mmCIF file of C-alpha atoms in Angstrom:
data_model
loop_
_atom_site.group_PDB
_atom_site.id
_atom_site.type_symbol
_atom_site.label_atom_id
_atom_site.label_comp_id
_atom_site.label_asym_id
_atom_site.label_seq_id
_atom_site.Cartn_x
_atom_site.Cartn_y
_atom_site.Cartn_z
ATOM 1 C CA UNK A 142 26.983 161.529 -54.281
ATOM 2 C CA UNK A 143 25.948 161.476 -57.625
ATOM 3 C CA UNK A 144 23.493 164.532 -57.254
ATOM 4 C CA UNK A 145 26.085 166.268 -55.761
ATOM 5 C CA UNK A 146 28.466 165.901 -58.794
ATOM 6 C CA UNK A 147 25.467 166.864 -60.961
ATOM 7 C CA UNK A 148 25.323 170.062 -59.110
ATOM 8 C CA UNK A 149 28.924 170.951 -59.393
ATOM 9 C CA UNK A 150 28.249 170.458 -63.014
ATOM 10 C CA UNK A 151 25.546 172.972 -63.641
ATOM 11 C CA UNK A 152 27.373 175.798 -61.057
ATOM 12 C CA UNK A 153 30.441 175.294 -63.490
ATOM 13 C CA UNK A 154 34.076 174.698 -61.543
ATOM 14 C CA UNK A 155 35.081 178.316 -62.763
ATOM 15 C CA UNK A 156 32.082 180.215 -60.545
ATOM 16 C CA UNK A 157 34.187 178.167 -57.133
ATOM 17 C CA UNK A 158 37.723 179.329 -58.489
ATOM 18 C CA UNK A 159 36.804 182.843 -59.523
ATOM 19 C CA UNK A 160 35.014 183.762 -56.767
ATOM 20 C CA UNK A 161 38.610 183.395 -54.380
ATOM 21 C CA UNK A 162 40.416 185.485 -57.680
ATOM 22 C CA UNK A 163 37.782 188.039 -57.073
ATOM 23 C CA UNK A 164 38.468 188.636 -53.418
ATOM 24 C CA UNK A 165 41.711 189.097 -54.780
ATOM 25 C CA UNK A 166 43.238 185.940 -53.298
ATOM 26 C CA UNK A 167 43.378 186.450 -49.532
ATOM 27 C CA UNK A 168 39.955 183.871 -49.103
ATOM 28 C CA UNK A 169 42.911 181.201 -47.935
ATOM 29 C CA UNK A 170 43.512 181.106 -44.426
ATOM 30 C CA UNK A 171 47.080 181.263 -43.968
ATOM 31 C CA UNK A 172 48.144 177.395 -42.539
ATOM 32 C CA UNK A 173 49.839 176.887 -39.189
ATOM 33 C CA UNK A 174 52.301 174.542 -38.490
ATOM 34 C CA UNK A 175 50.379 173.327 -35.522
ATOM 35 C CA UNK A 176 47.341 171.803 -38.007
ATOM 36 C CA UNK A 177 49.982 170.097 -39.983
ATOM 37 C CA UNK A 178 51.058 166.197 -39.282
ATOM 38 C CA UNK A 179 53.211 166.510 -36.752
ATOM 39 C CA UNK A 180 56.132 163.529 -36.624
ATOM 40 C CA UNK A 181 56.270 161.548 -32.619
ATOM 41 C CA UNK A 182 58.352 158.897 -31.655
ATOM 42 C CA UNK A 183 55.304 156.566 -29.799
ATOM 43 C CA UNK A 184 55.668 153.218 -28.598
ATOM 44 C CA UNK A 185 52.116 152.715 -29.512
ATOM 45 C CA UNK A 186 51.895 154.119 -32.676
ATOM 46 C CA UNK A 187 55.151 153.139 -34.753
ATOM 47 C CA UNK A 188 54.568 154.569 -37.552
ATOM 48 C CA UNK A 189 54.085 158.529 -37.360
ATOM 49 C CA UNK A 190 51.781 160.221 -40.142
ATOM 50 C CA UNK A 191 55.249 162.272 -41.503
ATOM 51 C CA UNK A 192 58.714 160.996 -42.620
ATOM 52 C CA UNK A 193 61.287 162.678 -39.776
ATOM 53 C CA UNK A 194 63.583 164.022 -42.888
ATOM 54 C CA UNK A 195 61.320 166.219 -44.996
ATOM 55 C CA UNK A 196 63.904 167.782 -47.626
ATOM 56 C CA UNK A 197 65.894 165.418 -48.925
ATOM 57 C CA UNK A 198 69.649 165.711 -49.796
ATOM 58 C CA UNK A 199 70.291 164.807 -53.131
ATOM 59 C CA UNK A 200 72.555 161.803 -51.470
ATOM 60 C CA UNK A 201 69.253 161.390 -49.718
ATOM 61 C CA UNK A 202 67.028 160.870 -52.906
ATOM 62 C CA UNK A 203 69.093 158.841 -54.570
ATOM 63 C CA UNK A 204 69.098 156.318 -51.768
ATOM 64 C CA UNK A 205 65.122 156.636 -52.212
ATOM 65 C CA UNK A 206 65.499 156.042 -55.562
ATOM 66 C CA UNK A 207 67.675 153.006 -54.998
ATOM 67 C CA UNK A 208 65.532 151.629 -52.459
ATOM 68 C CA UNK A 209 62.748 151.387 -55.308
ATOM 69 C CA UNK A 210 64.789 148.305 -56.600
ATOM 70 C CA UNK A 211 65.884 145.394 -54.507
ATOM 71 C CA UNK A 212 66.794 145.924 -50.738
ATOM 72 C CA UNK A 213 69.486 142.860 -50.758
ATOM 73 C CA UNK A 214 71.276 144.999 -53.119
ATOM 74 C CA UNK A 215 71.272 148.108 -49.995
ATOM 75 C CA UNK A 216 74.336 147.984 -47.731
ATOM 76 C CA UNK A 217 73.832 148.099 -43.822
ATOM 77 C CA UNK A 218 74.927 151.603 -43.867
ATOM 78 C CA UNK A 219 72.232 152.203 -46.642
ATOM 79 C CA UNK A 220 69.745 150.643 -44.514
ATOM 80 C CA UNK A 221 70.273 152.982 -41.716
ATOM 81 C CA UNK A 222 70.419 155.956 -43.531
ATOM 82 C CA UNK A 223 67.210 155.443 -44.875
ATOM 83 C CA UNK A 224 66.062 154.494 -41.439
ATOM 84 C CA UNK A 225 67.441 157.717 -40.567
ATOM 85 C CA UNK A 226 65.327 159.738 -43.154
ATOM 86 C CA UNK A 227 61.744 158.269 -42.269
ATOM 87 C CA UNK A 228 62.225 158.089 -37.949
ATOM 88 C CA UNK A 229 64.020 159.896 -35.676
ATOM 89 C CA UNK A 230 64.862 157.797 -32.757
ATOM 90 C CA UNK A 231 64.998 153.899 -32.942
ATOM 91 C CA UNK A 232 62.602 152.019 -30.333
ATOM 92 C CA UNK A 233 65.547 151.661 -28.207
ATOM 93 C CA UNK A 234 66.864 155.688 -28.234
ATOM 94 C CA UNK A 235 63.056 156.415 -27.647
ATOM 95 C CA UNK A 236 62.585 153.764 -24.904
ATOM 96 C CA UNK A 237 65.700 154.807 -22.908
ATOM 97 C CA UNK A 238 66.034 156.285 -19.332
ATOM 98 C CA UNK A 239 66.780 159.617 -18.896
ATOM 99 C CA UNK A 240 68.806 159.255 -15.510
ATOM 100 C CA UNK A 241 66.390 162.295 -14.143
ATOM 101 C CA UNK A 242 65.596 160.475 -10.757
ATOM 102 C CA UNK A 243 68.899 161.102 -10.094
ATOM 103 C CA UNK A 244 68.719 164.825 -9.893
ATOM 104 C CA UNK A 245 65.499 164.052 -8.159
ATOM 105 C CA UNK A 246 67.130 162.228 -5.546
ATOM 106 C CA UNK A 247 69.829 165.273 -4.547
ATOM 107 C CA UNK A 248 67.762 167.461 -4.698
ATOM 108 C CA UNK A 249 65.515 165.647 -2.056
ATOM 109 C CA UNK A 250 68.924 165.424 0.162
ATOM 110 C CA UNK A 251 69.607 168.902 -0.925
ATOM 111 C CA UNK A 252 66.811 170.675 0.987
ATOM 112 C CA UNK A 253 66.585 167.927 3.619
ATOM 113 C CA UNK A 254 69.705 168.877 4.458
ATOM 114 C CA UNK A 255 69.242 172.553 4.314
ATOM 115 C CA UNK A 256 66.455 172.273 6.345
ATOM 116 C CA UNK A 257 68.333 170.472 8.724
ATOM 117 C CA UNK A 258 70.852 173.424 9.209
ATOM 118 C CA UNK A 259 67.730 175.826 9.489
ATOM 119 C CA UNK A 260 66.306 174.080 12.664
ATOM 120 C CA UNK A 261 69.581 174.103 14.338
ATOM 121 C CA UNK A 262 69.994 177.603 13.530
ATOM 122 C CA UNK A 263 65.883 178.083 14.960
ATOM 123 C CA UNK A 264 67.426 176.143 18.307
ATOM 124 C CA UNK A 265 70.144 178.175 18.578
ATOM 125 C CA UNK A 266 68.682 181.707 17.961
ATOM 126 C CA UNK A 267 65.250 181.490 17.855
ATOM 127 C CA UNK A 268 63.885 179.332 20.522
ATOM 128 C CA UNK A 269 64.367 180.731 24.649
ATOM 129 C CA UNK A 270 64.913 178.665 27.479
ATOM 130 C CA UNK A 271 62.924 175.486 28.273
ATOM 131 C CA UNK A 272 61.176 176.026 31.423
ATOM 132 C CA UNK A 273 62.435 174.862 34.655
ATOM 133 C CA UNK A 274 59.611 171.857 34.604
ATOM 134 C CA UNK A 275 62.515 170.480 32.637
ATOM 135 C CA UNK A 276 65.666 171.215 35.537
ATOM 136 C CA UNK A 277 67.321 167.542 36.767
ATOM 137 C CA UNK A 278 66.216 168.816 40.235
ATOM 138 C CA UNK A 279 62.873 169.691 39.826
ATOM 139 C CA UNK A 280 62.293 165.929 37.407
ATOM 140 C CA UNK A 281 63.965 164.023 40.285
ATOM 141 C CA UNK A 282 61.236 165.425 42.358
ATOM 142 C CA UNK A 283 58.551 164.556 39.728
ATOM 143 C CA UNK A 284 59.594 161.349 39.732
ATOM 144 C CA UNK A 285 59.132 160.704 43.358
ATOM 145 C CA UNK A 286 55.869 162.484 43.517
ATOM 146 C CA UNK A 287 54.656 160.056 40.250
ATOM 147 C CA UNK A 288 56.351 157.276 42.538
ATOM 148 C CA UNK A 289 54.047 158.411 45.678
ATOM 149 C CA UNK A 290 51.472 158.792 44.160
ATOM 150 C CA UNK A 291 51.304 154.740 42.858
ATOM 151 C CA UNK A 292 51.467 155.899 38.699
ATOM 152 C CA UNK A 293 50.518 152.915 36.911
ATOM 153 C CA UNK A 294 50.971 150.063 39.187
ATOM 154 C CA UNK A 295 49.564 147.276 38.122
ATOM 155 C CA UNK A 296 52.032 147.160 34.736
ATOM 156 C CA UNK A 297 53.454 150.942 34.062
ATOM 157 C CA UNK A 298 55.345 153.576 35.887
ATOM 158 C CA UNK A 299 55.240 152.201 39.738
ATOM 159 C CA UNK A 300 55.382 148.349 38.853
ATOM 160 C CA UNK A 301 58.691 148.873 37.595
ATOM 161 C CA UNK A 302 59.652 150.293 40.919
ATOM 162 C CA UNK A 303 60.832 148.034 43.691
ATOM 163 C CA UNK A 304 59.177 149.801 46.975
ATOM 164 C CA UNK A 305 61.398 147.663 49.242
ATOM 165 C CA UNK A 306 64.698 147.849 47.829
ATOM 166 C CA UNK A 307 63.720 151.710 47.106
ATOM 167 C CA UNK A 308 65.285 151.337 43.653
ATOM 168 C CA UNK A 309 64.334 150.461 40.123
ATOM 169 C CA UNK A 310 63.406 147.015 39.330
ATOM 170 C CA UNK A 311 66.038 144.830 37.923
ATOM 171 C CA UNK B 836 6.977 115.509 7.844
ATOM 172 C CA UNK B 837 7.867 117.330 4.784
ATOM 173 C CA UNK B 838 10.321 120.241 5.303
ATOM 174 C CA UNK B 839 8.849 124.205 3.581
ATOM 175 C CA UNK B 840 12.465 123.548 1.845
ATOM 176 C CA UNK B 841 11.864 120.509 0.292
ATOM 177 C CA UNK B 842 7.772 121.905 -0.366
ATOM 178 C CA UNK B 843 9.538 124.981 -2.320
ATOM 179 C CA UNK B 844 11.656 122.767 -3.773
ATOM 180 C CA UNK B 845 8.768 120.717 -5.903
ATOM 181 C CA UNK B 846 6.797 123.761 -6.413
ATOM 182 C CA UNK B 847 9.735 124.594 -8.826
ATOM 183 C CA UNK B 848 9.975 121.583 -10.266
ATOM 184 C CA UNK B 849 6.713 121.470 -11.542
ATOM 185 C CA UNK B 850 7.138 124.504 -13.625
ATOM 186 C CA UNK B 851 8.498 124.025 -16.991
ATOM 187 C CA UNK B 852 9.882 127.581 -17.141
ATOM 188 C CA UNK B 853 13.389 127.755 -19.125
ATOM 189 C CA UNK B 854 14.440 130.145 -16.161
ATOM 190 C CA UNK B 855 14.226 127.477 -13.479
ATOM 191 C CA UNK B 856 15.193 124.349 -15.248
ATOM 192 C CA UNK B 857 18.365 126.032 -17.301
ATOM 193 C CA UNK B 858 21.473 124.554 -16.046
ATOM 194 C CA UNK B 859 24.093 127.098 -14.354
ATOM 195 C CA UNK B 860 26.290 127.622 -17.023
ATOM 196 C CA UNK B 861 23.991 129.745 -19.384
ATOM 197 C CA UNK B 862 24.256 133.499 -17.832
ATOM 198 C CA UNK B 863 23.296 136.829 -19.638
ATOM 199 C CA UNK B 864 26.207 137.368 -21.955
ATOM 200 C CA UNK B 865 25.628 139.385 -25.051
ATOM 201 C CA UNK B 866 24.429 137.342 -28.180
ATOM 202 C CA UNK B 867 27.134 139.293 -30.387
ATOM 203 C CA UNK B 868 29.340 136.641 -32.072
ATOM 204 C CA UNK B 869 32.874 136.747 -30.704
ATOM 205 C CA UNK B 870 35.242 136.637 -33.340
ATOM 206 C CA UNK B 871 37.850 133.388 -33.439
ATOM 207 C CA UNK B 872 41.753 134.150 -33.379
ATOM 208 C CA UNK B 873 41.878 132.610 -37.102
ATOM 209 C CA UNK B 874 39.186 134.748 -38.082
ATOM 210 C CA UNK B 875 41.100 138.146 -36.732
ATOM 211 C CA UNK B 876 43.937 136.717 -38.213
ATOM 212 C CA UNK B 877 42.913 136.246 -41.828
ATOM 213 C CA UNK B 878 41.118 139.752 -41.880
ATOM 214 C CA UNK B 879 44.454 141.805 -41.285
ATOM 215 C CA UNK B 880 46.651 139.230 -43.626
ATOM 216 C CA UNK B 881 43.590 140.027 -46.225
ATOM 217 C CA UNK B 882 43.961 143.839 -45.007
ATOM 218 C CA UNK B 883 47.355 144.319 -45.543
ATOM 219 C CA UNK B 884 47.284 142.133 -48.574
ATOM 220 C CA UNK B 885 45.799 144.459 -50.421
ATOM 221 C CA UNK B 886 47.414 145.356 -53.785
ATOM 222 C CA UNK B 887 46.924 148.998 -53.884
ATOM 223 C CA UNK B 888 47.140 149.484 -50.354
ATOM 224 C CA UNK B 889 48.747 153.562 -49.700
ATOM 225 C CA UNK B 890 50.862 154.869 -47.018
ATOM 226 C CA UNK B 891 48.181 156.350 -45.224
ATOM 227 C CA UNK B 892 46.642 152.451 -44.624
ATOM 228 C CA UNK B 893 50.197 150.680 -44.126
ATOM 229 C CA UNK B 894 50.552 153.406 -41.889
ATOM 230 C CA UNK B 895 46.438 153.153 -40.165
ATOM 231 C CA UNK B 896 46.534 149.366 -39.968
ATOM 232 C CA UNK B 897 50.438 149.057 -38.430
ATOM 233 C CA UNK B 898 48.944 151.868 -35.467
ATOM 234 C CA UNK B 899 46.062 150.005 -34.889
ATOM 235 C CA UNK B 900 47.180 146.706 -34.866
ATOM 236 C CA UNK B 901 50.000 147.732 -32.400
ATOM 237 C CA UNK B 902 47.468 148.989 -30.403
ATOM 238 C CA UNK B 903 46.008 145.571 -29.776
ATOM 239 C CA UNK B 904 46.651 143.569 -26.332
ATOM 240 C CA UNK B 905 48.787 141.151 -28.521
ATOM 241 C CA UNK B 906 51.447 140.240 -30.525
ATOM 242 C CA UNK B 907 50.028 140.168 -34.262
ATOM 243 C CA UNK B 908 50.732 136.733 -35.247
ATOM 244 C CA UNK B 909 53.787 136.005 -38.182
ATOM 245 C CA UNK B 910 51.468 135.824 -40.948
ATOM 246 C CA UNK B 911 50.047 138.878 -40.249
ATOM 247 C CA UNK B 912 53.406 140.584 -40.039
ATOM 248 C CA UNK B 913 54.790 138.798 -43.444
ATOM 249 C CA UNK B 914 51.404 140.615 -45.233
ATOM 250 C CA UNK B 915 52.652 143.608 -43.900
ATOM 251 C CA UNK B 916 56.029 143.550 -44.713
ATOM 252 C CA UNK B 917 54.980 142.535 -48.261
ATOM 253 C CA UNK B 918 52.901 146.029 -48.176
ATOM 254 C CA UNK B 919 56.051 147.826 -47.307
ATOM 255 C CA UNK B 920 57.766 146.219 -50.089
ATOM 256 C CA UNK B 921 55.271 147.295 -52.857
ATOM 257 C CA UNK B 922 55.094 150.734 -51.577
ATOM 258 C CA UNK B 923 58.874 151.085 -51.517
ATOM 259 C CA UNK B 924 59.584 151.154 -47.498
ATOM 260 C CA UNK B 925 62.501 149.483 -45.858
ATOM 261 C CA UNK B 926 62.405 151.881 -42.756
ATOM 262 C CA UNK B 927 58.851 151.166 -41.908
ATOM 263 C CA UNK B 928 59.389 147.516 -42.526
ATOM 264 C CA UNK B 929 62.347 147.458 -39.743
ATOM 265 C CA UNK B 930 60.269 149.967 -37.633
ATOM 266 C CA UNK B 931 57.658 146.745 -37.840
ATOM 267 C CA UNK B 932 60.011 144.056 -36.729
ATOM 268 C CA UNK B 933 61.621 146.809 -33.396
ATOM 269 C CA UNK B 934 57.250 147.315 -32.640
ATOM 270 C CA UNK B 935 57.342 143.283 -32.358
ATOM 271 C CA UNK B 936 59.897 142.905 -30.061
ATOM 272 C CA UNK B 937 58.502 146.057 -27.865
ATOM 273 C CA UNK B 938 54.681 144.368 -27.906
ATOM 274 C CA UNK B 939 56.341 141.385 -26.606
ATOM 275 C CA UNK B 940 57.132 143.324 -23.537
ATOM 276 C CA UNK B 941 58.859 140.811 -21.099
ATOM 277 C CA UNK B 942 58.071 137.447 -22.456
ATOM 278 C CA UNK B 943 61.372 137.669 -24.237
ATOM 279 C CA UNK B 944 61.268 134.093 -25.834
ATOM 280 C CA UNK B 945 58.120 135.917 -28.107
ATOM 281 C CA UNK B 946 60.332 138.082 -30.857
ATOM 282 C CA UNK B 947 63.123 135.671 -31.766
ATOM 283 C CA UNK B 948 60.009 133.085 -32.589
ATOM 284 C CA UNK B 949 58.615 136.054 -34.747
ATOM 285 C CA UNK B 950 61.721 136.767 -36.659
ATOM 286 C CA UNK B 951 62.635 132.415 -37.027
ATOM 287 C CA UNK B 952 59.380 131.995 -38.731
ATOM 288 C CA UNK B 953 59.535 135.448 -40.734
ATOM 289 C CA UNK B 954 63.046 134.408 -41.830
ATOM 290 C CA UNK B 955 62.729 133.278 -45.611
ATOM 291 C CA UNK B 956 60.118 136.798 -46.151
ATOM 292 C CA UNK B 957 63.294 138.697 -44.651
ATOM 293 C CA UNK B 958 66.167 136.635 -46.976
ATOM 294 C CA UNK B 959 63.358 136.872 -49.647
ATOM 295 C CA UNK B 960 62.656 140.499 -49.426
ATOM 296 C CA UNK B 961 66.093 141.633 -48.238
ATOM 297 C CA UNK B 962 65.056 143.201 -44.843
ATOM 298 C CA UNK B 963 67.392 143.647 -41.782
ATOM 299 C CA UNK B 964 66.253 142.766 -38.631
ATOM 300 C CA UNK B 965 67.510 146.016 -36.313
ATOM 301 C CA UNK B 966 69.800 143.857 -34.546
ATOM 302 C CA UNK B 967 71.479 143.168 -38.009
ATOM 303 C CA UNK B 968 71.701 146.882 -38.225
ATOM 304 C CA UNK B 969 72.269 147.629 -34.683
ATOM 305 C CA UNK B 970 69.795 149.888 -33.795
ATOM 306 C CA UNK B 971 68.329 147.673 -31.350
ATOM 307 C CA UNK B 972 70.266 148.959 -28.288
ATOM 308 C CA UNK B 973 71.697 152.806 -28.120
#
């Protein structure tokens, strides 16, 4: 550190200073407002690196001014207006819902129900018949043939059926 | 009739090896020394205690601190607020007290405690609490 100071020393501060006049003063890179301190409103980090307020009113900096002396000597109103200047939203503002499930929530019903209207439309106009596998006749005759046949005896499809009584078990 | 069990068993014994005689309890923990909750304590009350503490530190130790799994203790807090006072900050003092009751999360009884035993720094300094000022609900 010291070395370093001894350098600056012997180069002279005017060599650092001219050499930007020479280049006629465009060796500064213009600064964005993205690589400035920004100002959040964090849970976890209460106190942001930037007041909210930057330019004061002159109501404003008198308030500062006052707040240099004794803070009993503030009113309530005071106190929140210089509040106000450093933060933006209070833990509570900042902490508060924003009641966006329930858009979330119609919308879901929204385009439930609009799909619901496109498969009846589908049934109605898109879809042909069912084939005649599915005609009362033809099942009752399924039926009989599963019946014949002894489907599932033991516990399923025949044990429910009472051979004797030719009729469904009660 | 000596059991391979039992013949194991004084084959250990007669080894004097730290490794077979150590009782349970010592395990392979680091050696570091863990710091005490007094000890934490005292070094941020000494931190913020600091005479010619800037913004930039109030500012540094408040974030950090918050970002603890705790609620800094009331003597901690009083050094702090005592910072905000020499550097001229009501706002970030009351922005302190509403980042107490938020750490506190759900153990609600945590934050009135806070503010009881912070309550002659508050009369002495002249600091609101945000439900004084009622910013503490929208």
């Amino acid at each position: 550190m010291m070395l370093a100071t001894r350098v600056f020393r012997l180069v002279g501060n005017r060599t650092l200073s001219t050499s930007i006049c020479l280049r006629g003063g465009h060796g500064v890179a213009k600064v964005e407002d993205y690589t400035l301190p920004a100002y959040f409103d964090r849970r976890e980090s209460p106190l942001p690196d930037i007041k909210f307020v930057q330019q004061l009113s002159p109501e404003q900096k008198s308030l500062k001014e006052k707040e240099k002396g004794s803070w009993a000597a503030l009113s309530k109103e005071e106190k929140i207006a210089l509040y106000r200047i450093s933060f933006k939203e209070s833990f509570a503002e900042m902490d508060k819902g924003t009641g966006e499930w329930k858009s979330v929530v119609a919308g879901i019903f929204f385009f439930i129900g609009f799909t619901g209207l496109v498969v009846l439309w589908q049934r109605k106009y898109v879809y042909g018949d069912v084939p005649h596998t599915f005609d009362a006749e033809y099942k009752q005759k399924e039926v009989q043939r599963m019946l014949d046949m002894r489907i599932n005896p033991v516990e399923g499809f025949s044990a429910k059926w009472d051979y004797e009584n030719n009729a469904w078990k009660k | 009739m000596i059991s391979a069990a039992v013949m194991r068993g004084i084959g250990t014994l007669t080894r004097t090896r730290a490794a077979f005689t150590a009782p349970l309890a010592v395990r392979c923990y680091s050696h570091a020394k863990v710091e005490t909750d007094e000890e934490f304590d005292s070094r941020w009350v000494t931190y913020f205690s600091k005479p010619d503490l800037d913004t930039w530190e109030l500012r540094k130790g408040m974030n950090t601190l918050i970002g603890y799994d705790l609620v800094p203790e009331p003597k901690i807090l009083d050094s702090a607020l005592r910072a905000c006072r020499r550097l001229n900050d009501l706002a970030s003092a009351i922005r302190i007290l509403e980042a107490v009751k938020d750490k506190s999360g759900p153990h609600k009884e945590i934050y009135p405690y806070v503010i009881q035993e912070l309550r002659p720094t508050l009369q002495e300094l002249g600091i609101s609490t945000p439900e004084e000022l009622g910013i503490h609900k929208v």
